[in-house]
Short mmCIF file of C-alpha atoms in Angstrom, two decimals:
data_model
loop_
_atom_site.label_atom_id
_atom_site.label_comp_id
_atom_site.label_asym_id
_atom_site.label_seq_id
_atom_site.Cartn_x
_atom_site.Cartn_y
_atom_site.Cartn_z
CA UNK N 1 46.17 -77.80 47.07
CA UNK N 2 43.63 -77.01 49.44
CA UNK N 3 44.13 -76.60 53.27
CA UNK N 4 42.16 -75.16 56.54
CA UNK N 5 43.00 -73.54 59.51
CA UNK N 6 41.75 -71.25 62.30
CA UNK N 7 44.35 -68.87 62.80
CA UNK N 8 46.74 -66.10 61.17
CA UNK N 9 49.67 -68.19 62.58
CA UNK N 10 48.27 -71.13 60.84
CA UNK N 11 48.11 -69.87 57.38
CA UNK N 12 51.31 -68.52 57.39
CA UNK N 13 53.37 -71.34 58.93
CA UNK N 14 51.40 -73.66 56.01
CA UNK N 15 52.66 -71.24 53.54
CA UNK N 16 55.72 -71.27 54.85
CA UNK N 17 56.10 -75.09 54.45
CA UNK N 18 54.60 -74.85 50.97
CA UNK N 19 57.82 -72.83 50.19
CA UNK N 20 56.12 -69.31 49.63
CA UNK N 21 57.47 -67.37 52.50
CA UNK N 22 56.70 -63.60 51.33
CA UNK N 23 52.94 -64.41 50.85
CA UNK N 24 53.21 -66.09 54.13
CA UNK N 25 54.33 -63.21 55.68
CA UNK N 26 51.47 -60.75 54.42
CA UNK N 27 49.00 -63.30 55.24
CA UNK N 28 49.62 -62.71 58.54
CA UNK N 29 48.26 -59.31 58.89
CA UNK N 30 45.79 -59.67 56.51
CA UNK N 31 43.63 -62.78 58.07
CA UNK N 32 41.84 -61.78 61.45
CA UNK N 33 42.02 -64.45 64.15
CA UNK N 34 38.06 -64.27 64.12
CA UNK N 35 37.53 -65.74 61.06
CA UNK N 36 38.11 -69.71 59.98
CA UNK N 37 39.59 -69.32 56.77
CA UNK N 38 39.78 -71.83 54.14
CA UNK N 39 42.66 -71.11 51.42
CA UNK N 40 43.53 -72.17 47.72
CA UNK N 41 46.84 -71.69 46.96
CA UNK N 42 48.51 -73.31 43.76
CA UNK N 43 52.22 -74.40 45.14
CA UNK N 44 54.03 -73.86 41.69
CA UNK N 45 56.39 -71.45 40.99
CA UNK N 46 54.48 -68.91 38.82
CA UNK N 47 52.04 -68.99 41.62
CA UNK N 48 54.71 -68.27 44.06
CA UNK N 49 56.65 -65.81 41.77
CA UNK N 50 53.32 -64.14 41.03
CA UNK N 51 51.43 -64.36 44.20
CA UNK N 52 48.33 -66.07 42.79
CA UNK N 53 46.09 -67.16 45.49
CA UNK N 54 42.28 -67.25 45.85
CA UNK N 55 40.56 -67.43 49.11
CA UNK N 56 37.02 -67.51 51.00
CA UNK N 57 36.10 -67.18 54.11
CA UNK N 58 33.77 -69.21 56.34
CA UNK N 59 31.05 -67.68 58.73
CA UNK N 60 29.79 -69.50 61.79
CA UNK N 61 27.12 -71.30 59.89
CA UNK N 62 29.66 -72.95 57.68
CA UNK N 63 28.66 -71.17 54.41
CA UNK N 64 31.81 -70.22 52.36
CA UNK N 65 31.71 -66.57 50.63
CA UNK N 66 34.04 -65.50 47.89
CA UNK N 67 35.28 -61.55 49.04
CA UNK N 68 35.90 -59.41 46.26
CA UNK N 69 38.31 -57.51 45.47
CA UNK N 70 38.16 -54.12 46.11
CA UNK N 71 39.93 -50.95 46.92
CA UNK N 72 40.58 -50.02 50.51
CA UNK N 73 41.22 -46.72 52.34
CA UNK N 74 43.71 -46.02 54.77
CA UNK N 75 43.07 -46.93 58.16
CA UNK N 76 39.91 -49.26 57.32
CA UNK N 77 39.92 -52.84 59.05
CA UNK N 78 40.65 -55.60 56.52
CA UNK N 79 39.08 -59.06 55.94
CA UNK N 80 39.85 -62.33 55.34
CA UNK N 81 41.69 -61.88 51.98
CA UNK N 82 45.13 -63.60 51.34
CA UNK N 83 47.42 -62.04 48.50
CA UNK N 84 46.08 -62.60 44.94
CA UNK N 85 46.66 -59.74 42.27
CA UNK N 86 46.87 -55.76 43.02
CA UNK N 87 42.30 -55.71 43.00
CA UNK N 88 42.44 -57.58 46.39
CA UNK N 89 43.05 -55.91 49.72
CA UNK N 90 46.76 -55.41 50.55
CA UNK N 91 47.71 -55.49 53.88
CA UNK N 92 46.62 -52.92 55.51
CA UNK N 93 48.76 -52.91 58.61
CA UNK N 94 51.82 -52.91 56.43
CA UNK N 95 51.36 -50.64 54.13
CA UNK N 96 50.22 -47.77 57.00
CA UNK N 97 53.41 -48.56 58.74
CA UNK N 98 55.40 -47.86 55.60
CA UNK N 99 53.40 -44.80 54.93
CA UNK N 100 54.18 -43.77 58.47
CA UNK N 101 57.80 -44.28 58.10
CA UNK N 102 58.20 -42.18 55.29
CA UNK N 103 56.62 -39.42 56.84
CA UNK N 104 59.12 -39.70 59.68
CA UNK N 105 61.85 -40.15 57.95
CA UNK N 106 61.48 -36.71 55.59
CA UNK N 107 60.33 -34.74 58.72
CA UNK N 108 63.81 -35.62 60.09
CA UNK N 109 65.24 -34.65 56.97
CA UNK N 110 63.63 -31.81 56.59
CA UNK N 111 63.08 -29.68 59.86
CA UNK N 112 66.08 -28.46 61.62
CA UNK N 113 65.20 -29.79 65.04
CA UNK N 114 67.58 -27.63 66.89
CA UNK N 115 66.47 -24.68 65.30
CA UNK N 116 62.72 -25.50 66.02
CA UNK N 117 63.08 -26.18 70.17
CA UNK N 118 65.44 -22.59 70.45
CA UNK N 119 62.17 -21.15 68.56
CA UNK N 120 59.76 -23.24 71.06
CA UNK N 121 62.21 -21.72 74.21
CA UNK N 122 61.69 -18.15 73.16
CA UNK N 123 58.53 -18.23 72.01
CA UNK N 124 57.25 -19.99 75.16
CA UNK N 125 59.23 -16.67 77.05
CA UNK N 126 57.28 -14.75 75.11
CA UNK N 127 53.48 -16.21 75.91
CA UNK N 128 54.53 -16.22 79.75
CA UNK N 129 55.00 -12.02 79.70
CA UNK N 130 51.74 -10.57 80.63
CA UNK N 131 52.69 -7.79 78.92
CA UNK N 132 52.39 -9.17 75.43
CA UNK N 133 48.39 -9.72 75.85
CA UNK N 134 47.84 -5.80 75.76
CA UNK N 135 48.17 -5.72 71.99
CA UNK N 136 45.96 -8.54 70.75
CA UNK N 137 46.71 -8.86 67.50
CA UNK N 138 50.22 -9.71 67.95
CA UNK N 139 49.70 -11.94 70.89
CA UNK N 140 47.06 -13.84 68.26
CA UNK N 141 50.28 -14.12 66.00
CA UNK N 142 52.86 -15.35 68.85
CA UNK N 143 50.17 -18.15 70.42
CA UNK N 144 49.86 -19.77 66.69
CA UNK N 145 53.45 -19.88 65.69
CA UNK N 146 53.98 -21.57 68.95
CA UNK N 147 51.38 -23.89 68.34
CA UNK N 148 53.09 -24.64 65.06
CA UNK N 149 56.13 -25.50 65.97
CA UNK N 150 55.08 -27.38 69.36
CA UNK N 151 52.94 -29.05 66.91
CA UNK N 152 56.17 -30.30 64.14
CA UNK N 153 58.23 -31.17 67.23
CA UNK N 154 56.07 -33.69 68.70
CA UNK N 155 55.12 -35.14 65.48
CA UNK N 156 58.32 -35.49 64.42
CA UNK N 157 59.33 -36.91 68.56
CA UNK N 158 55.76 -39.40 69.01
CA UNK N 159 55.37 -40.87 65.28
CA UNK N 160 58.16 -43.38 65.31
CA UNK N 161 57.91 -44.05 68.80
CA UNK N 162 54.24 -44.45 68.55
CA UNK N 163 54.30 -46.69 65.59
CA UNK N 164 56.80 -49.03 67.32
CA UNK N 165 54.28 -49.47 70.05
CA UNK N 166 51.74 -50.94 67.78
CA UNK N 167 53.57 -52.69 65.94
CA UNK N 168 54.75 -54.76 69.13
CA UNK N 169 51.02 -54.73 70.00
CA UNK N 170 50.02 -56.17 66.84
CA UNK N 171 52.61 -59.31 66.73
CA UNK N 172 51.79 -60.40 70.04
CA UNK N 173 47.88 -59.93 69.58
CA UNK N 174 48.64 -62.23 65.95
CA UNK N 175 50.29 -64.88 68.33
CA UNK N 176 47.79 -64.57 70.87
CA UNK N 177 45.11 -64.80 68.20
CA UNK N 178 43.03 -62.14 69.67
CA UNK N 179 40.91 -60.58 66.89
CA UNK N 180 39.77 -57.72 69.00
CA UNK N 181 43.09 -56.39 69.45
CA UNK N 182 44.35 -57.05 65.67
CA UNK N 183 41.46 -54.95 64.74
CA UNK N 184 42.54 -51.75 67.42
CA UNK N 185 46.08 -51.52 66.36
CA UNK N 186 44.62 -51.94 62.45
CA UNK N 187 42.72 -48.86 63.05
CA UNK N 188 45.28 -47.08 65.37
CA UNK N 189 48.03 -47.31 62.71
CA UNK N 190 45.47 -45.86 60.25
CA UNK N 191 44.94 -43.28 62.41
CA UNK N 192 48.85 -42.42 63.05
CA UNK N 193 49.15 -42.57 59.09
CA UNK N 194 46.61 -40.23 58.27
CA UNK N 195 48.44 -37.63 61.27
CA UNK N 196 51.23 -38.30 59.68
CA UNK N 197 50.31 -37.20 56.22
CA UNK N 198 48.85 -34.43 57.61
CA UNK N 199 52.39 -33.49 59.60
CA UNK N 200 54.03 -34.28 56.01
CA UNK N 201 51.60 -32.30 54.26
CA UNK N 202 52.02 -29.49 56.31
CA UNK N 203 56.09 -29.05 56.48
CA UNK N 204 56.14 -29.24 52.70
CA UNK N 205 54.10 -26.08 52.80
CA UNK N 206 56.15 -24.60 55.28
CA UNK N 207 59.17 -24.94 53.04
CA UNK N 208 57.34 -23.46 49.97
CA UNK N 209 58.52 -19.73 50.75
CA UNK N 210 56.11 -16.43 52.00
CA UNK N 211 53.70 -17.04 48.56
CA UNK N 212 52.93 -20.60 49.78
CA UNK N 213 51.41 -18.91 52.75
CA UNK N 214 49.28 -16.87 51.36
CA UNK N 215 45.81 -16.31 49.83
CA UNK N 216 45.37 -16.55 46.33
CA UNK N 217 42.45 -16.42 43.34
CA UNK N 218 41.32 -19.21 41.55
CA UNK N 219 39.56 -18.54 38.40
CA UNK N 220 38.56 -21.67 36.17
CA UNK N 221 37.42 -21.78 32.26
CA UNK N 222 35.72 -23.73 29.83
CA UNK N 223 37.79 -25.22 27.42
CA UNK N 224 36.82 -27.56 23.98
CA UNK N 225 34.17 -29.86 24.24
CA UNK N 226 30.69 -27.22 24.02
CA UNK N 227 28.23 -27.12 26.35
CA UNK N 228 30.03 -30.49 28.07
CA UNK N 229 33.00 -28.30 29.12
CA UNK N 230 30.73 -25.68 30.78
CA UNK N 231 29.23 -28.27 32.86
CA UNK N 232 32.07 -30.00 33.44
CA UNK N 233 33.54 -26.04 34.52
CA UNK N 234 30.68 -26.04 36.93
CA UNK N 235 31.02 -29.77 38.22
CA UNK N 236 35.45 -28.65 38.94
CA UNK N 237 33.93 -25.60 40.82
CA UNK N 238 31.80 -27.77 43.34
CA UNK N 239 34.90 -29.62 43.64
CA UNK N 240 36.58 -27.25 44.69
CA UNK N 241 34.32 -25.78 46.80
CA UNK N 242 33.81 -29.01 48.98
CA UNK N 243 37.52 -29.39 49.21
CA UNK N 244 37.69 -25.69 50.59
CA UNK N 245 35.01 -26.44 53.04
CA UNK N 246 37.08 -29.65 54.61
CA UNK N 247 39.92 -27.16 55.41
CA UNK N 248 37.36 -24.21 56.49
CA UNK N 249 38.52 -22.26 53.99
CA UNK N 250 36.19 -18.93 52.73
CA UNK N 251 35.58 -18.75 49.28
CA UNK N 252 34.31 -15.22 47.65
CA UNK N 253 32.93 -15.39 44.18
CA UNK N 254 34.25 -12.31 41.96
CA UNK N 255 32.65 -13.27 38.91
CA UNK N 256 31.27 -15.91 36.82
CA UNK N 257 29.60 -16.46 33.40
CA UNK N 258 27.07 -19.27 32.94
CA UNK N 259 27.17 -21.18 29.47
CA UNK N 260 24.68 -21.35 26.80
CA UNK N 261 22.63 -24.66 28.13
CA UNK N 262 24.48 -25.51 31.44
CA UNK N 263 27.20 -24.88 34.19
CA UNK N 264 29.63 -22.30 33.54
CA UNK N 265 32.03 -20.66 30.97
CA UNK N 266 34.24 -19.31 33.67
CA UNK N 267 34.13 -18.36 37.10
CA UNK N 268 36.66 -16.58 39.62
CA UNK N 269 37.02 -16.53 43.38
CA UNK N 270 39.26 -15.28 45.98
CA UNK N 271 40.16 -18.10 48.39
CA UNK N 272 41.38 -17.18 51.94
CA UNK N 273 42.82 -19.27 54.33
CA UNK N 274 45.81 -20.73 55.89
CA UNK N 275 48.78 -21.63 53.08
CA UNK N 276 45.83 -21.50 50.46
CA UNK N 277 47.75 -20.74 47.50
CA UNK N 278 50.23 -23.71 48.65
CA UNK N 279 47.08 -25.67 48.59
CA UNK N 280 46.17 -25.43 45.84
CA UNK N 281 48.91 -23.73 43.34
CA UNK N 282 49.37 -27.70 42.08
CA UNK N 283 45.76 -27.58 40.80
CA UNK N 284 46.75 -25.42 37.77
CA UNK N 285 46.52 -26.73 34.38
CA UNK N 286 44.10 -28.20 32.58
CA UNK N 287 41.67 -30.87 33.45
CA UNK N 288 40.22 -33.78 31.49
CA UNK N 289 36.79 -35.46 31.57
CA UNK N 290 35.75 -38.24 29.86
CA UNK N 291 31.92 -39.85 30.15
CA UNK N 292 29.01 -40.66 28.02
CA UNK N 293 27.57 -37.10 28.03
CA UNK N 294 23.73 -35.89 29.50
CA UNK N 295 23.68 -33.50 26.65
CA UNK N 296 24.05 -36.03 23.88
CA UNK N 297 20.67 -37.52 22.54
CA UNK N 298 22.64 -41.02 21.65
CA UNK N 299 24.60 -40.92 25.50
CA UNK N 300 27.93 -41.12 23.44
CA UNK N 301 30.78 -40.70 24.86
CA UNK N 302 32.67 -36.89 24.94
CA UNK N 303 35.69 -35.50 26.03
CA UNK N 304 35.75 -31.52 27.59
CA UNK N 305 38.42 -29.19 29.22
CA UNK N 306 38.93 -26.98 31.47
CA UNK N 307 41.86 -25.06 32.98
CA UNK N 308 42.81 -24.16 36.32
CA UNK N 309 45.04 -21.00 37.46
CA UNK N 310 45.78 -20.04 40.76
CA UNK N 311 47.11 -16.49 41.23
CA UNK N 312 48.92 -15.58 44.60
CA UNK N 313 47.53 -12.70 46.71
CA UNK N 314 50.60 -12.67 48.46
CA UNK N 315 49.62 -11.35 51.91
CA UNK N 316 46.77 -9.11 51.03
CA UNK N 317 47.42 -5.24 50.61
CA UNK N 318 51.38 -5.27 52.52
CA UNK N 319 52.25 -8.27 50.53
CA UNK N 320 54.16 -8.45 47.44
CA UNK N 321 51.36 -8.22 44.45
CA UNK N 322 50.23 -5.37 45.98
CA UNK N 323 53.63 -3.55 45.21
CA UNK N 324 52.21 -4.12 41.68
CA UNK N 325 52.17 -0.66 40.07
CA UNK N 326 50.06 0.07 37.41
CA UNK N 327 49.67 3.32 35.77
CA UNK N 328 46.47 4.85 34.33
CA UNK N 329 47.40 4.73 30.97
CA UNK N 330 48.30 1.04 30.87
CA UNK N 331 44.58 0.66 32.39
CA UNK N 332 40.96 0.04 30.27
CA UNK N 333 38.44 0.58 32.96
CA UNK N 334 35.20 -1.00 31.66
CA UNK N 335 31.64 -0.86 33.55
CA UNK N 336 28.67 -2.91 33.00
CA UNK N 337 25.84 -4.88 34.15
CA UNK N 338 26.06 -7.59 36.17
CA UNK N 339 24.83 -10.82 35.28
CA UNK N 340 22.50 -12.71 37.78
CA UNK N 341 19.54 -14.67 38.10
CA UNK N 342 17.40 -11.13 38.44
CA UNK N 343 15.68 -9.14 41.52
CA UNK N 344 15.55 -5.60 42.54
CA UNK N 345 19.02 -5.19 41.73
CA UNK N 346 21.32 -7.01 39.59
CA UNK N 347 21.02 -5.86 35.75
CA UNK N 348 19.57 -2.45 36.64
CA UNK N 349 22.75 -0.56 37.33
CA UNK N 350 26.25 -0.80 35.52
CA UNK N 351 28.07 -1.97 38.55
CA UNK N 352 30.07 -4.66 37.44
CA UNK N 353 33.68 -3.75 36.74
CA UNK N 354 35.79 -5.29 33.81
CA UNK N 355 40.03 -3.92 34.08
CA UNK N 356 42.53 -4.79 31.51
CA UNK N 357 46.15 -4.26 31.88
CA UNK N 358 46.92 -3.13 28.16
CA UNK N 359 50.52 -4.06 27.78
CA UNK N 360 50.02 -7.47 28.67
CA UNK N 361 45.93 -7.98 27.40
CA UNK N 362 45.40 -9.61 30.80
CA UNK N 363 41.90 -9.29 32.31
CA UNK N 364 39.60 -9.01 35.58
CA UNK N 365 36.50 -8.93 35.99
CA UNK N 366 34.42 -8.37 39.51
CA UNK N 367 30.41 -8.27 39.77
CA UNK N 368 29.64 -10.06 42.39
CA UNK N 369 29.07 -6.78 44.43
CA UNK N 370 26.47 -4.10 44.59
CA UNK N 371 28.94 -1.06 44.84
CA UNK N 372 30.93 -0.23 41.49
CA UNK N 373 33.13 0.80 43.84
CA UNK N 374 34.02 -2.38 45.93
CA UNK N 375 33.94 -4.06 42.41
CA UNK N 376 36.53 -1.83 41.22
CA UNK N 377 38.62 -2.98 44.07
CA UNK N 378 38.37 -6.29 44.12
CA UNK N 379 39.23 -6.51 40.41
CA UNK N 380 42.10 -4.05 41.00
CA UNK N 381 43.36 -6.59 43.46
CA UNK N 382 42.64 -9.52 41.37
CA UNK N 383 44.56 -7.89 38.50
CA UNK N 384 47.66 -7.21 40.31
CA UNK N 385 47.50 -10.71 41.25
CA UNK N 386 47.28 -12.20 37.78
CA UNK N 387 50.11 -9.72 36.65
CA UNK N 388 52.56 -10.08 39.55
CA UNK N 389 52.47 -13.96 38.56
CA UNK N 390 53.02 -13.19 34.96
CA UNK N 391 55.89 -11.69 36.30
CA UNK N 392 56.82 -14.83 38.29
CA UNK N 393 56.19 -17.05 35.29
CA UNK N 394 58.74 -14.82 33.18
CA UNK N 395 61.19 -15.18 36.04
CA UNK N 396 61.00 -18.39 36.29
CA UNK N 397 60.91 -19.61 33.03
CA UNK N 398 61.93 -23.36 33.46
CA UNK N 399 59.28 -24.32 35.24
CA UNK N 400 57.42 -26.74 33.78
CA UNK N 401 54.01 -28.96 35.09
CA UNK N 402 53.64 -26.91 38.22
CA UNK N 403 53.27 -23.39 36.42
CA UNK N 404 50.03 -21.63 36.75
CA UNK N 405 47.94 -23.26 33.86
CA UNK N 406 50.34 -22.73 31.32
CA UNK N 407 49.37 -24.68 27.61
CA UNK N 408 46.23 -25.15 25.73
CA UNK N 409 42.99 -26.18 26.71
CA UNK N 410 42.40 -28.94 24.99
CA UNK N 411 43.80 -31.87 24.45
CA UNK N 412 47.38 -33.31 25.28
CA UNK N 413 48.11 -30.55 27.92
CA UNK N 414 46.13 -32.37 30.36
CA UNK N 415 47.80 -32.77 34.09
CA UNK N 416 44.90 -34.88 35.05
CA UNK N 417 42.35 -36.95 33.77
CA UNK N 418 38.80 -38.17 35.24
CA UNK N 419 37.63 -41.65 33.58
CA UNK N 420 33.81 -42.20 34.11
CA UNK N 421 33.08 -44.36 31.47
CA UNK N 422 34.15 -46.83 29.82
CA UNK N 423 35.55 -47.07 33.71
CA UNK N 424 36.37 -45.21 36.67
CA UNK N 425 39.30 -43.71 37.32
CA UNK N 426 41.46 -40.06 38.08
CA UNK N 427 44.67 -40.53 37.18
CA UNK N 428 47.37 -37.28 37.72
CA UNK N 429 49.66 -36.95 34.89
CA UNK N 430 52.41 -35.51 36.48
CA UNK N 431 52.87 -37.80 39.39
CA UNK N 432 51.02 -40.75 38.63
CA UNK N 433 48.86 -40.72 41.11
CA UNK N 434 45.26 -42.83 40.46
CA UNK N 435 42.48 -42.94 42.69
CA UNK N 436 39.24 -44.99 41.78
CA UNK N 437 36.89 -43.46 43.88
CA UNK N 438 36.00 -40.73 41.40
CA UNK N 439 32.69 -40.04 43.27
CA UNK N 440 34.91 -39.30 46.49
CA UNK N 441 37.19 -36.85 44.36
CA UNK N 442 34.63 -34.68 42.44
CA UNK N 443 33.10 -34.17 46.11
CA UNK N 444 36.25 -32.58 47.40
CA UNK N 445 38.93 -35.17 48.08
CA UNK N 446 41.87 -33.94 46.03
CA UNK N 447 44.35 -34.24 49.20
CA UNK N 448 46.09 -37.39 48.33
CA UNK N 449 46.73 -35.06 44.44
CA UNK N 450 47.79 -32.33 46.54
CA UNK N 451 50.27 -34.39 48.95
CA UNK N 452 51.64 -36.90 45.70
CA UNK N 453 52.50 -33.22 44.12
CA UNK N 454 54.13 -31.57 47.21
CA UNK N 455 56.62 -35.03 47.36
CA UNK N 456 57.10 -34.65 43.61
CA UNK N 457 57.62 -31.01 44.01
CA UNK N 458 60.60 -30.91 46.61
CA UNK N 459 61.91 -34.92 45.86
CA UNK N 460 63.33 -32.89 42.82
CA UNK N 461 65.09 -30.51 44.96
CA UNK N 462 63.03 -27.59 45.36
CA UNK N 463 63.65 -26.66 41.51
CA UNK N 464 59.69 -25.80 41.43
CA UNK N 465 60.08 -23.83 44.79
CA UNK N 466 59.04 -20.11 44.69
#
């Protein structure tokens, strides 16, 4: 059954007499009034049940094009699509306003609102007595936590009220049949979406406890699959290192050893910044790659490893890992030559420093210094990191997916996978979470992992909570 119309209205009240009134109602916001659409839609009740409906749209000139399916990202303007199966556009306007709700709704949940504006009173008392500006550092500290919390109130005051706005907007620009404005409140809701992930993102941190706030090391090693797993080692680092960069994060390399052909066998670094180990403490495990490999002469395809850990600095020299003691006897202190790509320097003098904690055979290694002595300390630091969370792990021994890179690096005690041939795909084992934009991932955009593992993390109660 074939039928034409002009207009968003159109299509859905001709749905709506062909008896199929929930693909009516998505049509609506998923047809712009600019485009004269022509739609297929097989009026049977597997089509209806199922949603099966092809569609093309018409330019000026009177030429029909097919649209492929295809996946969208948040906030992005759709087309002329109607329904059909889960590879064509979904409404876009509906789905942000969902997304937006749900963000609402746990920020109400979870902040104590009451407790917040008291907090907002006194700290505001505080910023308007001169006096507190003659010690700077603490002033610093007073001017951000009010920021903060102004920050959770308003989000958690403007998001609903916001969203009801556009959503107003948007029905009477759909009866109206004004494409321009359909358009602004598509990419206005996408907008409020992605603050709202960010405002959802950021309480879940907040209610992680003092470690979530901190610093923390993240060392990453090769695991089976040969010279594929060093490269693969080396492509997770970039990763990383991109994703760091979005949040203006500073990332200081402590050591690393390069594999036999390519990339690298292992490689440490401290990462500072804002809630970095809550960042990123989800990332631990062990990663999976599948492709048809570079290094093989037939291109056949291999599968390599590598695991993640992510070790707390909790607060730097005051903070809890520091209250690590470890007594000279329990210590191997082991000096050596760094490795580098050469010059004046590196592999002349044994200033690279390699610690292991005996009692436990747990190891650090720094060289990315000249001094042996600012080695020593760095690796010092490191180590009282990696022991304070075997500690942690030992405490909290029911932990399961989100411990530090506990299991085997190989296969079956992967938390993610990433699919580049015979497709493309990451999919997180934990949470389910796919993305097919693999490109956009391995180039640092591991936020929507991050956020489906905070939800996971505290839907279950806070049993994961440190």
């Amino acid at each position: 059954m074939w039928f034409t119309t002009t207009s968003p209205a159109g299509v859905r009240t001709l749905l709506t007499r062909a008896g199929d009134i929930g693909l009516a109602r998505r049509c609506s916001f998923q047809m712009p009034a600019t485009l004269r659409t022509r739609c297929a839609c097989l009026v049977t009740p597997q089509c209806r049940r199922n949603h099966l409906c092809a569609a093309a749209a018409t330019q000026p000139n009177g030429r029909g094009r097919a649209i492929p399916g295809r996946t969208r990202r948040p906030g992005a303007p759709v087309e002329g699509v109607i329904g059909g199966s889960s590879r064509r556009w979904v409404s876009t306007f509906e789905e942000d306003c969902e997304v937006v709700e749900e963000c609402h709704l746990l920020l109400s949940s979870r902040l104590d609102i009451p407790a917040l504006e008291a907090r907002l009173a006194e700290l505001d008392a505080l910023v308007s007595d001169p006096k507190l500006y003659d010690d700077s550092t603490k002033a610093g500290k007073i001017v951000k936590e009010r920021a903060k919390v102004e920050s959770k109130l308003e989000n958690v005051k403007s998001l609903n009220s916001e969203l009801q706005s556009w959503r107003e907007m948007y029905e009477m620009a759909s009866l109206e049949e004004e494409g321009d404005l359909l358009t602004e409140c598509i990419e206005k809701v996408g907008a409020l979406r992605k603050q709202a992930e960010r405002a959802r993102a950021e309480t879940l941190l907040s209610l992680g406890g003092e470690l979530s706030a901190s610093n923390c090391y993240l060392e990453l090693q090769a695991g089976a699959g040969g010279t594929e797993s060093h490269d693969w080692t080396s492509m997770l680092y970039k990763m990383y290192t991109r994703w760091a960069e979005t949040k203006a994060f500073t990332l200081q390399p402590l050591n690393s050893s390069p594999g036999d052909e390519a990339g690298l066998r292992s490689v440490m670094v401290f990462v500072e910044g804002e809630s970095a180990y809550g960042w990123l403490r989800s990332e631990a495990g062990v990663h999976r790659l599948v492709r048809n490999s570079p290094y093989d002469p037939n291109g056949r395809r291999h599968t390599s490893f590598s695991q993640v850990r992510v070790f707390p600095e909790a607060g730097g020299e005051s903070g809890d890992a520091a209250k690590v003691e470890i007594p000279a006897k329990d210590l191997k202190v082991d000096t050596m030559r760094a490795q580098g790509a050469g010059g004046q320097h590196v592999n002349t003098t044994d200033s690279a420093v390699r610690l292991t904690h005996l009692p436990t055979g747990l190891v650090a290694l720094s060289q990315s210094d000249r001094s042996q002595h600012k080695n020593r300390e760095n690796a010092m630091r490191a180590l009282r990191a990696k022991i304070f969370q075997r500690k942690e792990e030992e405490r909290h021994a029911k932990r399961n997916e989100y411990a530090a890179g506990l299991g085997d690096n190989a296969f079956g005690n992967q938390i993610r996978s990433y699919v580049l041939s015979p497709y493309q795909m990451v999919k997180d084992h934990r949470t389910g979470k796919q993305e097919g934009d693999v490109s956009g991932v391995l180039d640092g955009g591991l936020d929507g992992f991050i956020d489906a593992a905070l939800i996971a993390e505290h839907s279950k109660g806070g049993e994961e909570r440190r």
